[in-house]
mmCIF file of N, CA, C and O in Angstrom:
data_model
loop_
_atom_site.group_PDB
_atom_site.id
_atom_site.type_symbol
_atom_site.label_atom_id
_atom_site.label_comp_id
_atom_site.label_asym_id
_atom_site.label_seq_id
_atom_site.Cartn_x
_atom_site.Cartn_y
_atom_site.Cartn_z
ATOM 1 N N MET C 17 51.978 -46.566 68.629
ATOM 2 C CA MET C 17 53.163 -47.358 68.920
ATOM 3 C C MET C 17 53.769 -46.899 70.252
ATOM 4 O O MET C 17 53.975 -45.716 70.474
ATOM 5 N N VAL C 18 54.047 -47.833 71.091
ATOM 6 C CA VAL C 18 54.678 -47.568 72.385
ATOM 7 C C VAL C 18 56.175 -47.403 72.149
ATOM 8 O O VAL C 18 56.819 -48.273 71.571
ATOM 9 N N THR C 19 56.747 -46.261 72.600
ATOM 10 C CA THR C 19 58.165 -46.019 72.335
ATOM 11 C C THR C 19 59.000 -45.771 73.590
ATOM 12 O O THR C 19 60.204 -45.619 73.492
ATOM 13 N N THR C 20 58.351 -45.706 74.749
ATOM 14 C CA THR C 20 59.105 -45.523 75.992
ATOM 15 C C THR C 20 58.683 -46.585 77.004
ATOM 16 O O THR C 20 57.579 -47.126 76.918
ATOM 17 N N LEU C 21 59.558 -46.843 77.949
ATOM 18 C CA LEU C 21 59.231 -47.818 78.986
ATOM 19 C C LEU C 21 58.070 -47.320 79.847
ATOM 20 O O LEU C 21 57.263 -48.122 80.323
ATOM 21 N N LYS C 22 57.963 -46.017 80.024
ATOM 22 C CA LYS C 22 56.851 -45.453 80.796
ATOM 23 C C LYS C 22 55.523 -45.741 80.100
ATOM 24 O O LYS C 22 54.539 -46.089 80.735
ATOM 25 N N GLU C 23 55.488 -45.602 78.784
ATOM 26 C CA GLU C 23 54.282 -45.915 78.020
ATOM 27 C C GLU C 23 53.970 -47.409 78.091
ATOM 28 O O GLU C 23 52.810 -47.800 78.195
ATOM 29 N N LEU C 24 55.009 -48.225 78.051
ATOM 30 C CA LEU C 24 54.822 -49.672 78.155
ATOM 31 C C LEU C 24 54.222 -50.027 79.514
ATOM 32 O O LEU C 24 53.290 -50.819 79.607
ATOM 33 N N ALA C 25 54.735 -49.428 80.570
ATOM 34 C CA ALA C 25 54.234 -49.687 81.923
ATOM 35 C C ALA C 25 52.774 -49.268 82.061
ATOM 36 O O ALA C 25 52.024 -49.862 82.832
ATOM 37 N N ALA C 26 52.359 -48.248 81.322
ATOM 38 C CA ALA C 26 50.998 -47.734 81.422
ATOM 39 C C ALA C 26 49.980 -48.575 80.651
ATOM 40 O O ALA C 26 48.778 -48.386 80.818
ATOM 41 N N LEU C 27 50.436 -49.493 79.814
ATOM 42 C CA LEU C 27 49.503 -50.334 79.066
ATOM 43 C C LEU C 27 48.684 -51.194 80.028
ATOM 44 O O LEU C 27 49.195 -51.658 81.048
ATOM 45 N N PRO C 28 47.411 -51.416 79.701
ATOM 46 C CA PRO C 28 46.589 -52.256 80.572
ATOM 47 C C PRO C 28 46.998 -53.728 80.461
ATOM 48 O O PRO C 28 47.560 -54.154 79.454
ATOM 49 N N GLY C 29 46.734 -54.473 81.510
ATOM 50 C CA GLY C 29 47.001 -55.908 81.498
ATOM 51 C C GLY C 29 48.351 -56.266 82.067
ATOM 52 O O GLY C 29 49.174 -55.391 82.382
ATOM 53 N N ASN C 30 48.566 -57.571 82.194
ATOM 54 C CA ASN C 30 49.799 -58.100 82.780
ATOM 55 C C ASN C 30 50.798 -58.589 81.747
ATOM 56 O O ASN C 30 51.892 -58.996 82.112
ATOM 57 N N SER C 31 50.408 -58.580 80.483
ATOM 58 C CA SER C 31 51.308 -59.088 79.448
ATOM 59 C C SER C 31 51.303 -58.160 78.250
ATOM 60 O O SER C 31 50.422 -57.313 78.095
ATOM 61 N N VAL C 32 52.318 -58.328 77.413
ATOM 62 C CA VAL C 32 52.423 -57.554 76.171
ATOM 63 C C VAL C 32 52.627 -58.534 75.024
ATOM 64 O O VAL C 32 53.075 -59.655 75.213
ATOM 65 N N GLY C 33 52.306 -58.074 73.850
ATOM 66 C CA GLY C 33 52.480 -58.896 72.665
ATOM 67 C C GLY C 33 53.883 -58.786 72.094
ATOM 68 O O GLY C 33 54.733 -58.046 72.604
ATOM 69 N N THR C 34 54.092 -59.494 71.030
ATOM 70 C CA THR C 34 55.422 -59.513 70.415
ATOM 71 C C THR C 34 55.800 -58.167 69.797
ATOM 72 O O THR C 34 56.970 -57.838 69.739
ATOM 73 N N LYS C 35 54.817 -57.392 69.359
ATOM 74 C CA LYS C 35 55.127 -56.102 68.739
ATOM 75 C C LYS C 35 55.848 -55.185 69.727
ATOM 76 O O LYS C 35 56.894 -54.619 69.406
ATOM 77 N N GLU C 36 55.287 -55.061 70.923
ATOM 78 C CA GLU C 36 55.891 -54.200 71.934
ATOM 79 C C GLU C 36 57.215 -54.775 72.435
ATOM 80 O O GLU C 36 58.215 -54.071 72.554
ATOM 81 N N ALA C 37 57.227 -56.063 72.739
ATOM 82 C CA ALA C 37 58.434 -56.698 73.286
ATOM 83 C C ALA C 37 59.588 -56.652 72.286
ATOM 84 O O ALA C 37 60.727 -56.357 72.663
ATOM 85 N N ALA C 38 59.313 -56.914 71.027
ATOM 86 C CA ALA C 38 60.363 -56.914 70.009
ATOM 87 C C ALA C 38 61.001 -55.539 69.877
ATOM 88 O O ALA C 38 62.214 -55.423 69.701
ATOM 89 N N TYR C 39 60.204 -54.486 69.989
ATOM 90 C CA TYR C 39 60.728 -53.125 69.887
ATOM 91 C C TYR C 39 61.761 -52.869 70.982
ATOM 92 O O TYR C 39 62.852 -52.361 70.715
ATOM 93 N N PHE C 40 61.433 -53.222 72.216
ATOM 94 C CA PHE C 40 62.327 -52.939 73.342
ATOM 95 C C PHE C 40 63.498 -53.907 73.426
ATOM 96 O O PHE C 40 64.534 -53.574 73.984
ATOM 97 N N LEU C 41 63.351 -55.102 72.887
ATOM 98 C CA LEU C 41 64.440 -56.078 72.933
ATOM 99 C C LEU C 41 65.322 -56.019 71.687
ATOM 100 O O LEU C 41 66.347 -56.696 71.628
ATOM 101 N N GLY C 42 64.924 -55.234 70.709
ATOM 102 C CA GLY C 42 65.741 -55.064 69.506
ATOM 103 C C GLY C 42 65.808 -56.310 68.642
ATOM 104 O O GLY C 42 66.864 -56.631 68.093
ATOM 105 N N THR C 43 64.708 -56.996 68.520
ATOM 106 C CA THR C 43 64.659 -58.211 67.712
ATOM 107 C C THR C 43 63.365 -58.219 66.914
ATOM 108 O O THR C 43 62.582 -57.280 66.971
ATOM 109 N N SER C 44 63.142 -59.278 66.181
ATOM 110 C CA SER C 44 61.914 -59.391 65.394
ATOM 111 C C SER C 44 60.844 -60.127 66.187
ATOM 112 O O SER C 44 61.133 -60.860 67.133
ATOM 113 N N ARG C 45 59.611 -59.923 65.771
ATOM 114 C CA ARG C 45 58.493 -60.627 66.409
ATOM 115 C C ARG C 45 58.657 -62.131 66.216
ATOM 116 O O ARG C 45 58.400 -62.910 67.129
ATOM 117 N N TRP C 46 59.051 -62.530 65.034
ATOM 118 C CA TRP C 46 59.244 -63.948 64.760
ATOM 119 C C TRP C 46 60.390 -64.511 65.600
ATOM 120 O O TRP C 46 60.324 -65.632 66.092
ATOM 121 N N GLY C 47 61.434 -63.747 65.801
ATOM 122 C CA GLY C 47 62.555 -64.190 66.626
ATOM 123 C C GLY C 47 62.126 -64.476 68.053
ATOM 124 O O GLY C 47 62.574 -65.448 68.669
ATOM 125 N N LEU C 48 61.248 -63.637 68.595
ATOM 126 C CA LEU C 48 60.725 -63.872 69.941
ATOM 127 C C LEU C 48 59.907 -65.155 69.993
ATOM 128 O O LEU C 48 60.048 -65.958 70.913
ATOM 129 N N THR C 49 59.043 -65.339 69.018
ATOM 130 C CA THR C 49 58.207 -66.538 68.982
ATOM 131 C C THR C 49 59.059 -67.785 68.855
ATOM 132 O O THR C 49 58.836 -68.787 69.551
ATOM 133 N N LEU C 50 60.050 -67.739 68.006
ATOM 134 C CA LEU C 50 60.935 -68.887 67.809
ATOM 135 C C LEU C 50 61.711 -69.202 69.089
ATOM 136 O O LEU C 50 61.803 -70.359 69.500
ATOM 137 N N ALA C 51 62.228 -68.167 69.758
ATOM 138 C CA ALA C 51 62.957 -68.374 71.015
ATOM 139 C C ALA C 51 62.046 -68.984 72.075
ATOM 140 O O ALA C 51 62.461 -69.874 72.821
ATOM 141 N N ALA C 52 60.805 -68.532 72.146
ATOM 142 C CA ALA C 52 59.865 -69.074 73.128
ATOM 143 C C ALA C 52 59.568 -70.540 72.833
ATOM 144 O O ALA C 52 59.545 -71.372 73.744
ATOM 145 N N LYS C 53 59.353 -70.863 71.582
ATOM 146 C CA LYS C 53 59.061 -72.260 71.206
ATOM 147 C C LYS C 53 60.236 -73.180 71.503
ATOM 148 O O LYS C 53 60.056 -74.355 71.784
ATOM 149 N N GLN C 54 61.460 -72.646 71.449
ATOM 150 C CA GLN C 54 62.658 -73.434 71.721
ATOM 151 C C GLN C 54 63.057 -73.391 73.189
ATOM 152 O O GLN C 54 64.062 -73.975 73.582
ATOM 153 N N GLY C 55 62.286 -72.673 74.014
ATOM 154 C CA GLY C 55 62.573 -72.569 75.439
ATOM 155 C C GLY C 55 63.769 -71.697 75.765
ATOM 156 O O GLY C 55 64.407 -71.871 76.795
ATOM 157 N N GLN C 56 64.081 -70.740 74.897
ATOM 158 C CA GLN C 56 65.258 -69.894 75.068
ATOM 159 C C GLN C 56 64.932 -68.417 75.225
ATOM 160 O O GLN C 56 65.814 -67.574 75.105
ATOM 161 N N LEU C 57 63.680 -68.095 75.540
ATOM 162 C CA LEU C 57 63.293 -66.679 75.604
ATOM 163 C C LEU C 57 63.879 -65.991 76.828
ATOM 164 O O LEU C 57 64.322 -64.851 76.752
ATOM 165 N N GLY C 58 63.896 -66.643 77.961
ATOM 166 C CA GLY C 58 64.480 -66.044 79.148
ATOM 167 C C GLY C 58 63.555 -65.107 79.904
ATOM 168 O O GLY C 58 63.976 -64.453 80.854
ATOM 169 N N LEU C 59 62.322 -64.988 79.474
ATOM 170 C CA LEU C 59 61.302 -64.195 80.148
ATOM 171 C C LEU C 59 60.046 -65.049 80.292
ATOM 172 O O LEU C 59 59.795 -65.909 79.438
ATOM 173 N N PRO C 60 59.249 -64.829 81.333
ATOM 174 C CA PRO C 60 57.998 -65.571 81.470
ATOM 175 C C PRO C 60 57.056 -65.254 80.304
ATOM 176 O O PRO C 60 56.902 -64.090 79.930
ATOM 177 N N PHE C 61 56.447 -66.270 79.738
ATOM 178 C CA PHE C 61 55.550 -66.087 78.602
ATOM 179 C C PHE C 61 54.473 -67.155 78.618
ATOM 180 O O PHE C 61 54.561 -68.143 79.344
ATOM 181 N N VAL C 62 53.475 -66.945 77.800
ATOM 182 C CA VAL C 62 52.414 -67.927 77.599
ATOM 183 C C VAL C 62 51.951 -67.804 76.147
ATOM 184 O O VAL C 62 51.991 -66.721 75.564
ATOM 185 N N PHE C 63 51.572 -68.926 75.576
ATOM 186 C CA PHE C 63 50.956 -68.916 74.255
ATOM 187 C C PHE C 63 49.455 -68.991 74.431
ATOM 188 O O PHE C 63 48.947 -69.815 75.196
ATOM 189 N N SER C 64 48.738 -68.133 73.754
ATOM 190 C CA SER C 64 47.287 -68.177 73.702
ATOM 191 C C SER C 64 46.943 -68.489 72.251
ATOM 192 O O SER C 64 46.930 -67.591 71.407
ATOM 193 N N GLY C 65 46.773 -69.762 71.975
ATOM 194 C CA GLY C 65 46.664 -70.186 70.583
ATOM 195 C C GLY C 65 48.038 -70.025 69.950
ATOM 196 O O GLY C 65 49.023 -70.553 70.450
ATOM 197 N N ASN C 66 48.115 -69.250 68.895
ATOM 198 C CA ASN C 66 49.402 -68.976 68.248
ATOM 199 C C ASN C 66 50.029 -67.675 68.724
ATOM 200 O O ASN C 66 51.127 -67.332 68.312
ATOM 201 N N ARG C 67 49.334 -66.947 69.564
ATOM 202 C CA ARG C 67 49.823 -65.640 70.019
ATOM 203 C C ARG C 67 50.711 -65.787 71.249
ATOM 204 O O ARG C 67 50.342 -66.425 72.218
ATOM 205 N N LEU C 68 51.862 -65.151 71.173
ATOM 206 C CA LEU C 68 52.804 -65.145 72.283
ATOM 207 C C LEU C 68 52.541 -63.918 73.133
ATOM 208 O O LEU C 68 52.483 -62.798 72.631
ATOM 209 N N LYS C 69 52.371 -64.129 74.430
ATOM 210 C CA LYS C 69 52.199 -63.036 75.384
ATOM 211 C C LYS C 69 53.342 -63.114 76.383
ATOM 212 O O LYS C 69 53.600 -64.161 76.963
ATOM 213 N N ILE C 70 54.024 -61.998 76.598
ATOM 214 C CA ILE C 70 55.188 -61.930 77.481
ATOM 215 C C ILE C 70 54.827 -61.108 78.710
ATOM 216 O O ILE C 70 54.145 -60.084 78.606
ATOM 217 N N SER C 71 55.300 -61.536 79.861
ATOM 218 C CA SER C 71 55.032 -60.835 81.107
ATOM 219 C C SER C 71 55.536 -59.396 81.021
ATOM 220 O O SER C 71 56.722 -59.150 80.789
ATOM 221 N N LYS C 72 54.619 -58.449 81.217
ATOM 222 C CA LYS C 72 54.986 -57.030 81.153
ATOM 223 C C LYS C 72 55.942 -56.666 82.284
ATOM 224 O O LYS C 72 56.922 -55.961 82.071
ATOM 225 N N ALA C 73 55.683 -57.160 83.493
ATOM 226 C CA ALA C 73 56.535 -56.847 84.642
ATOM 227 C C ALA C 73 57.958 -57.362 84.429
ATOM 228 O O ALA C 73 58.930 -56.661 84.717
ATOM 229 N N ALA C 74 58.091 -58.574 83.918
ATOM 230 C CA ALA C 74 59.417 -59.146 83.684
ATOM 231 C C ALA C 74 60.160 -58.384 82.582
ATOM 232 O O ALA C 74 61.363 -58.150 82.688
ATOM 233 N N LEU C 75 59.447 -57.978 81.548
ATOM 234 C CA LEU C 75 60.069 -57.210 80.464
ATOM 235 C C LEU C 75 60.549 -55.857 80.975
ATOM 236 O O LEU C 75 61.669 -55.435 80.665
ATOM 237 N N LEU C 76 59.729 -55.190 81.770
ATOM 238 C CA LEU C 76 60.125 -53.896 82.328
ATOM 239 C C LEU C 76 61.341 -54.044 83.231
ATOM 240 O O LEU C 76 62.269 -53.234 83.178
ATOM 241 N N GLU C 77 61.358 -55.090 84.048
ATOM 242 C CA GLU C 77 62.513 -55.325 84.929
ATOM 243 C C GLU C 77 63.767 -55.612 84.106
ATOM 244 O O GLU C 77 64.842 -55.080 84.399
ATOM 245 N N TYR C 78 63.634 -56.423 83.063
ATOM 246 C CA TYR C 78 64.771 -56.751 82.207
ATOM 247 C C TYR C 78 65.343 -55.492 81.542
ATOM 248 O O TYR C 78 66.560 -55.356 81.397
ATOM 249 N N CYS C 79 64.457 -54.586 81.164
ATOM 250 C CA CYS C 79 64.886 -53.350 80.498
ATOM 251 C C CYS C 79 65.371 -52.287 81.479
ATOM 252 O O CYS C 79 65.786 -51.205 81.072
ATOM 253 N N GLY C 80 65.300 -52.581 82.771
ATOM 254 C CA GLY C 80 65.811 -51.642 83.770
ATOM 255 C C GLY C 80 64.865 -50.515 84.118
ATOM 256 O O GLY C 80 65.296 -49.457 84.565
ATOM 257 N N TYR C 81 63.582 -50.719 83.938
ATOM 258 C CA TYR C 81 62.594 -49.675 84.237
ATOM 259 C C TYR C 81 62.470 -49.483 85.742
ATOM 260 O O TYR C 81 62.257 -50.419 86.493
ATOM 261 N N LYS C 82 62.608 -48.238 86.162
ATOM 262 C CA LYS C 82 62.442 -47.853 87.562
ATOM 263 C C LYS C 82 61.457 -46.698 87.609
ATOM 264 O O LYS C 82 61.819 -45.562 87.300
ATOM 265 N N PRO C 83 60.203 -46.962 87.990
ATOM 266 C CA PRO C 83 59.182 -45.911 87.941
ATOM 267 C C PRO C 83 59.501 -44.700 88.819
ATOM 268 O O PRO C 83 59.087 -43.592 88.498
ATOM 269 N N ASP C 84 60.261 -44.895 89.886
ATOM 270 C CA ASP C 84 60.587 -43.775 90.768
ATOM 271 C C ASP C 84 61.539 -42.775 90.103
ATOM 272 O O ASP C 84 61.614 -41.624 90.503
ATOM 273 N N GLU C 85 62.272 -43.216 89.102
ATOM 274 C CA GLU C 85 63.276 -42.370 88.458
ATOM 275 C C GLU C 85 62.765 -41.729 87.172
ATOM 276 O O GLU C 85 63.489 -40.980 86.535
ATOM 277 N N CYS C 86 61.530 -42.038 86.773
ATOM 278 C CA CYS C 86 60.987 -41.493 85.527
ATOM 279 C C CYS C 86 60.468 -40.082 85.736
ATOM 280 O O CYS C 86 59.967 -39.733 86.799
ATOM 281 N N GLU C 87 60.545 -39.299 84.687
ATOM 282 C CA GLU C 87 60.041 -37.932 84.725
ATOM 283 C C GLU C 87 58.524 -37.956 84.630
ATOM 284 O O GLU C 87 57.948 -38.814 84.017
ATOM 285 N N GLU C 88 57.893 -36.986 85.219
ATOM 286 C CA GLU C 88 56.426 -36.849 85.139
ATOM 287 C C GLU C 88 56.037 -36.090 83.911
ATOM 288 O O GLU C 88 56.667 -35.258 83.425
#
């Protein structure tokens, strides 16, 4: 389970699933999917079949991640 923004940034790929996004946004996976279907998510996303993928870069920016300020 990814629990820090640094770990989230280190994940491969350009998008994250609802499990990771819901943890950092403090909501449920279903809530994210419902918001996306209603056009109210507020972050770039794409559906791949029934799976919701959210832009990792946009999520990190929304959460205030600044890689220069993170500890090594």
